[in-house]
mmCIF file of C-alpha atoms in Angstrom:
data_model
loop_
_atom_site.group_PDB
_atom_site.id
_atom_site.type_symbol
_atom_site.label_atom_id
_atom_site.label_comp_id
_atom_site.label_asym_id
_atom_site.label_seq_id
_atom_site.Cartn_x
_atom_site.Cartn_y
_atom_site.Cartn_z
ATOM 1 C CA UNK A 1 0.000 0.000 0.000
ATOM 2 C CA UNK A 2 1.136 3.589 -0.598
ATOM 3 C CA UNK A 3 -0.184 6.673 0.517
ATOM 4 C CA UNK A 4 0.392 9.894 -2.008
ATOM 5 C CA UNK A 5 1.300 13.244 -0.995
ATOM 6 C CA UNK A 6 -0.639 15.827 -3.303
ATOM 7 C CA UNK A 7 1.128 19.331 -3.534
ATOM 8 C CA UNK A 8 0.157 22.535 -5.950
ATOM 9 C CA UNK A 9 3.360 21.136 -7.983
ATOM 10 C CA UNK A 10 4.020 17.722 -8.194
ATOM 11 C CA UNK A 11 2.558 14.395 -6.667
ATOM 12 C CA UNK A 12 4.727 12.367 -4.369
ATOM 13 C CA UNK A 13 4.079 8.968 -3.625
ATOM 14 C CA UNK A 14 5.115 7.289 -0.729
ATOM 15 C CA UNK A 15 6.124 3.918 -0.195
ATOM 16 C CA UNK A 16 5.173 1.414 2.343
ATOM 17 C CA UNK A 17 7.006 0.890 5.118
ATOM 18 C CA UNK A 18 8.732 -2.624 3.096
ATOM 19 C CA UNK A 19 9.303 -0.293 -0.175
ATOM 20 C CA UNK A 20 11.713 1.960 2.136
ATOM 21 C CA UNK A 21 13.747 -1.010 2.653
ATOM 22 C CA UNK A 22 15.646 0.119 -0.630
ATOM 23 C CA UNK A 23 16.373 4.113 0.242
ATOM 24 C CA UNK A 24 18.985 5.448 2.111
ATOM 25 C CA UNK A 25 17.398 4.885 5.992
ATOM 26 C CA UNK A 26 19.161 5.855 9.052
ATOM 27 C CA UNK A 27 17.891 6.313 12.340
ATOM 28 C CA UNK A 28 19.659 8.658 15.461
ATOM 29 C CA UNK A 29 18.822 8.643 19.196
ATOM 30 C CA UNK A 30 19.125 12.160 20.310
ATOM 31 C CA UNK A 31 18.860 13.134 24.226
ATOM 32 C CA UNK A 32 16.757 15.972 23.501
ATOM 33 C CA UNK A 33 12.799 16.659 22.947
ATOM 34 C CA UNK A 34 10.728 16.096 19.792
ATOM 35 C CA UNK A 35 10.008 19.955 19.808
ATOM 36 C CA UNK A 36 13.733 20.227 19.461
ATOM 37 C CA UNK A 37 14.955 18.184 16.860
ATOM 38 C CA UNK A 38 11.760 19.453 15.096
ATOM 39 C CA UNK A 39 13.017 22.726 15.418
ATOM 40 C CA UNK A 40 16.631 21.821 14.254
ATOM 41 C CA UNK A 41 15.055 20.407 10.960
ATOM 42 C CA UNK A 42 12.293 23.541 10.519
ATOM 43 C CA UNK A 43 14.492 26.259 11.446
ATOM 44 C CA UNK A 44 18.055 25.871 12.263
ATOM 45 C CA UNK A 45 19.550 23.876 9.313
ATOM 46 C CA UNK A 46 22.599 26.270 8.927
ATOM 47 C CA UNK A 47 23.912 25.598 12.227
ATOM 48 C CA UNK A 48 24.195 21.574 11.664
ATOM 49 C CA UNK A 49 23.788 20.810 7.730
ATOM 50 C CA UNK A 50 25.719 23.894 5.974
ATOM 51 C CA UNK A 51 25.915 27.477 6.603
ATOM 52 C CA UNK A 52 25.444 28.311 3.167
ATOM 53 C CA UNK A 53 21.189 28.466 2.981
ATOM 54 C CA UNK A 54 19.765 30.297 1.589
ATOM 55 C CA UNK A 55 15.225 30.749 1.777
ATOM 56 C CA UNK A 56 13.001 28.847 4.324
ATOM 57 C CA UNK A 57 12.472 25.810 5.826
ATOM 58 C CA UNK A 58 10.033 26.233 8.452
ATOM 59 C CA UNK A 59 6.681 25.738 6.551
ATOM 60 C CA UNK A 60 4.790 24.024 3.659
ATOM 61 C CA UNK A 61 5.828 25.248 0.127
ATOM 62 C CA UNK A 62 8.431 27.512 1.560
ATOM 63 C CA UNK A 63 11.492 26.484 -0.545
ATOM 64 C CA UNK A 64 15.170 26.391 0.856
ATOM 65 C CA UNK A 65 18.795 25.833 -1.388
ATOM 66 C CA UNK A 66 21.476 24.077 0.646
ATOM 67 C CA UNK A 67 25.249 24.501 -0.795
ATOM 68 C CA UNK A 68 28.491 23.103 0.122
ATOM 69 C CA UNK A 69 31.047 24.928 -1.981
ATOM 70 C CA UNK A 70 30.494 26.145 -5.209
ATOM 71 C CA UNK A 71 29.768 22.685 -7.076
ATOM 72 C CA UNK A 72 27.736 21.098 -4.908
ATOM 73 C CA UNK A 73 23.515 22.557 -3.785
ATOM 74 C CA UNK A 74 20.493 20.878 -4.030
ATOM 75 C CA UNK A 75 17.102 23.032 -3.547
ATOM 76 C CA UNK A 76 14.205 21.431 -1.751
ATOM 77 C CA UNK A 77 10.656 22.562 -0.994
ATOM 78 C CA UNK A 78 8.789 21.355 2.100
ATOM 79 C CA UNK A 79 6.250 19.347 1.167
ATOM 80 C CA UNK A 80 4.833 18.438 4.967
ATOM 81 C CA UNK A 81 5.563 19.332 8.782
ATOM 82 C CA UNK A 82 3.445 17.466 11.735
ATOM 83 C CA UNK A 83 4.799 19.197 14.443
ATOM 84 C CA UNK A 84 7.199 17.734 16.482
ATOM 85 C CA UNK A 85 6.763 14.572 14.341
ATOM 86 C CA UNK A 86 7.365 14.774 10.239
ATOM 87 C CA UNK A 87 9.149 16.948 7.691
ATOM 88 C CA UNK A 88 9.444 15.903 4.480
ATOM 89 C CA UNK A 89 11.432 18.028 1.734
ATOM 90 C CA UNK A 90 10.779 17.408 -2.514
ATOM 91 C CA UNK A 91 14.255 18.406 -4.253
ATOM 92 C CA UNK A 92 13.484 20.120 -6.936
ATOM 93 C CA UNK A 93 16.905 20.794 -8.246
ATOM 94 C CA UNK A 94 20.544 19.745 -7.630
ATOM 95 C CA UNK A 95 24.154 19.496 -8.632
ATOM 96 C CA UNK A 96 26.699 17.156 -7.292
ATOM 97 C CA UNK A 97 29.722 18.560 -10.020
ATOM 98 C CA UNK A 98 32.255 16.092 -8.751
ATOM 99 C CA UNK A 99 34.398 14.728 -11.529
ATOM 100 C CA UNK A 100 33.938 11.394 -10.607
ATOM 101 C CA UNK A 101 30.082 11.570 -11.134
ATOM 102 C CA UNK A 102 28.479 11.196 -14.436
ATOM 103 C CA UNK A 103 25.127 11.496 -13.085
ATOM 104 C CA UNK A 104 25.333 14.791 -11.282
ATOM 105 C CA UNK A 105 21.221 15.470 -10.826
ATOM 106 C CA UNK A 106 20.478 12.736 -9.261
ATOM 107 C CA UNK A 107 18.636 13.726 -6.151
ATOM 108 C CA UNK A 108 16.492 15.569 -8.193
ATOM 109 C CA UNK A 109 13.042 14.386 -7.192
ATOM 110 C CA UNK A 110 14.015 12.543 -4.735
ATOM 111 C CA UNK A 111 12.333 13.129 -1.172
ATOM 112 C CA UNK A 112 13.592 13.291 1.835
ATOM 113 C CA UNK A 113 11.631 12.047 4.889
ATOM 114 C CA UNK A 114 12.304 12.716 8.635
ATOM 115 C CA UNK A 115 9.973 11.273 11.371
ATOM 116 C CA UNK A 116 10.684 11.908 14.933
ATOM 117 C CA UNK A 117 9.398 9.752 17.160
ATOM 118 C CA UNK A 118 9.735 10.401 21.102
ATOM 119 C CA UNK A 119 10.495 8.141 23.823
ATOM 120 C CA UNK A 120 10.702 8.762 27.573
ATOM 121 C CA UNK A 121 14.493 10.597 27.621
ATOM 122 C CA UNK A 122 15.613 10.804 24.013
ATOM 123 C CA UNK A 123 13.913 11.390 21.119
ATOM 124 C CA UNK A 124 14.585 9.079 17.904
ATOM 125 C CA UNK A 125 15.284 10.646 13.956
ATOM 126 C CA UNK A 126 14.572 8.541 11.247
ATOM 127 C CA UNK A 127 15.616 9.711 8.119
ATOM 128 C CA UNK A 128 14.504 8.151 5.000
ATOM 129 C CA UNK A 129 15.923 9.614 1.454
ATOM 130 C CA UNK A 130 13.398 8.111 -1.133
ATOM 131 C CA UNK A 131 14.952 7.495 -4.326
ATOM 132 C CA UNK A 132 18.406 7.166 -3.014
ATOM 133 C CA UNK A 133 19.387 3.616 -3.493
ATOM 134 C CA UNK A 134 22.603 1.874 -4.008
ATOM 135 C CA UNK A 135 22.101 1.419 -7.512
ATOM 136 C CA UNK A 136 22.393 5.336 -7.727
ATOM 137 C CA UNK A 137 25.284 6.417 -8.676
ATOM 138 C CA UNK A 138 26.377 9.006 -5.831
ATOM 139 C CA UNK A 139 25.302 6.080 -3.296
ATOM 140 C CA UNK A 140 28.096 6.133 -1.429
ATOM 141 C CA UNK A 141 29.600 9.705 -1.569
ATOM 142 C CA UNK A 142 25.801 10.851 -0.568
ATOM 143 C CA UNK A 143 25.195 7.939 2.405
ATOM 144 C CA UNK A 144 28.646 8.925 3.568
ATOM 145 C CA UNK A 145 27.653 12.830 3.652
ATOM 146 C CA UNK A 146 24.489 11.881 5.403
ATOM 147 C CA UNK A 147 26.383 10.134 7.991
ATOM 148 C CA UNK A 148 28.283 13.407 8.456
ATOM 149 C CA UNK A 149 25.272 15.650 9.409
ATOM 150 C CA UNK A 150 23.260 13.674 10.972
ATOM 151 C CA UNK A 151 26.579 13.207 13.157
ATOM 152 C CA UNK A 152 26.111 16.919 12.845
ATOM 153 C CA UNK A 153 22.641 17.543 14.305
ATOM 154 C CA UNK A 154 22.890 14.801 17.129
ATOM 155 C CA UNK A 155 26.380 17.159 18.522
ATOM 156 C CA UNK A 156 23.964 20.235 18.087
ATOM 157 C CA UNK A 157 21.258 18.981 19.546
ATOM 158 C CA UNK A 158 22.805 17.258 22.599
ATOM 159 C CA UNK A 159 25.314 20.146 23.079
ATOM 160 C CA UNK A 160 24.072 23.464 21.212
ATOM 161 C CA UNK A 161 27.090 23.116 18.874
ATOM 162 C CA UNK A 162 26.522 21.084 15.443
ATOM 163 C CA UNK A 163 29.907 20.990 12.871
ATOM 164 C CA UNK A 164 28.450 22.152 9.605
ATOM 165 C CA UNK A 165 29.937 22.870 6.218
ATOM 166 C CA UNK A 166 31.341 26.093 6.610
ATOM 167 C CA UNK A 167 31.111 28.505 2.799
#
């Protein structure tokens, strides 16, 4: 079964829970709140992911472009918040202009999905990035960067200090 997010732009459809199995998953325990960590992905990206952002994150359709460098951005517009419990992001555009890449679009309509689910003293992040799979091509440069930030946003939210890529 499959549930399907409708947006003014584009239709996203959303695997089951078994289809996800194939996407880049990963999933953080975090000693801090759900309001937190919801916060961190809404409104705070630049002081975990990478201080060069430019737009907004913090609401539905509000687009937001994310650069490391001058080869590398991808631009994303969020497609859903729950408060203190989903974000999900659409990219709509993106470059990964690394000579070793011959397919350097390829997050381009892929989604990104966080859920945040609380527990008693932590909170847990699962991050799912639909349409990232090992057969893609930056598989392993892009699961390798992922493992980066989200290394990133558990330091900033357990400590206040994240290490982001600094423009």
């Amino acid at each position: 079964m499959k549930s399907v997010i409708q947006s003014n732009l584009h239709k996203i459809v959303v695997p089951n829970k078994i289809d996800f199995m194939d996407n880049y998953t990963n999933i953080i325990e975090v000693k801090t709140k759900a309001d937190k960590a919801y916060k961190a992905l809404t409104r705070e990206i630049p002081l975990w992911w990478t201080d060069m952002f430019e737009g907004s994150s913090a609401e539905v359709d509000h687009v937001f472009t994310i650069r490391f460098g001058e080869n590398i951005h991808k631009t994303m517009r969020v497609e859903e918040t729950v408060i203190d419990s989903k974000v999900i992001w659409y990219v709509e555009d993106s470059l990964i202009a690394l000579p070793e890449l011959k397919n350097q679009t390829e997050w381009i309509g892929t989604t990104i999905v966080w859920e945040i689910e609380k527990r008693e003293n932590t909170t847990l992040l699962h991050l799912t990035h639909i349409g990232l799979k090992p057969s893609v091509e930056c598989y392993e440069i892009c699961s390798n960067g992922w493992l980066q930030f989200l290394s990133s946003l558990k330091l900033f939210l357990e400590t206040g200090k994240g290490t982001p890529y600094k423009g």
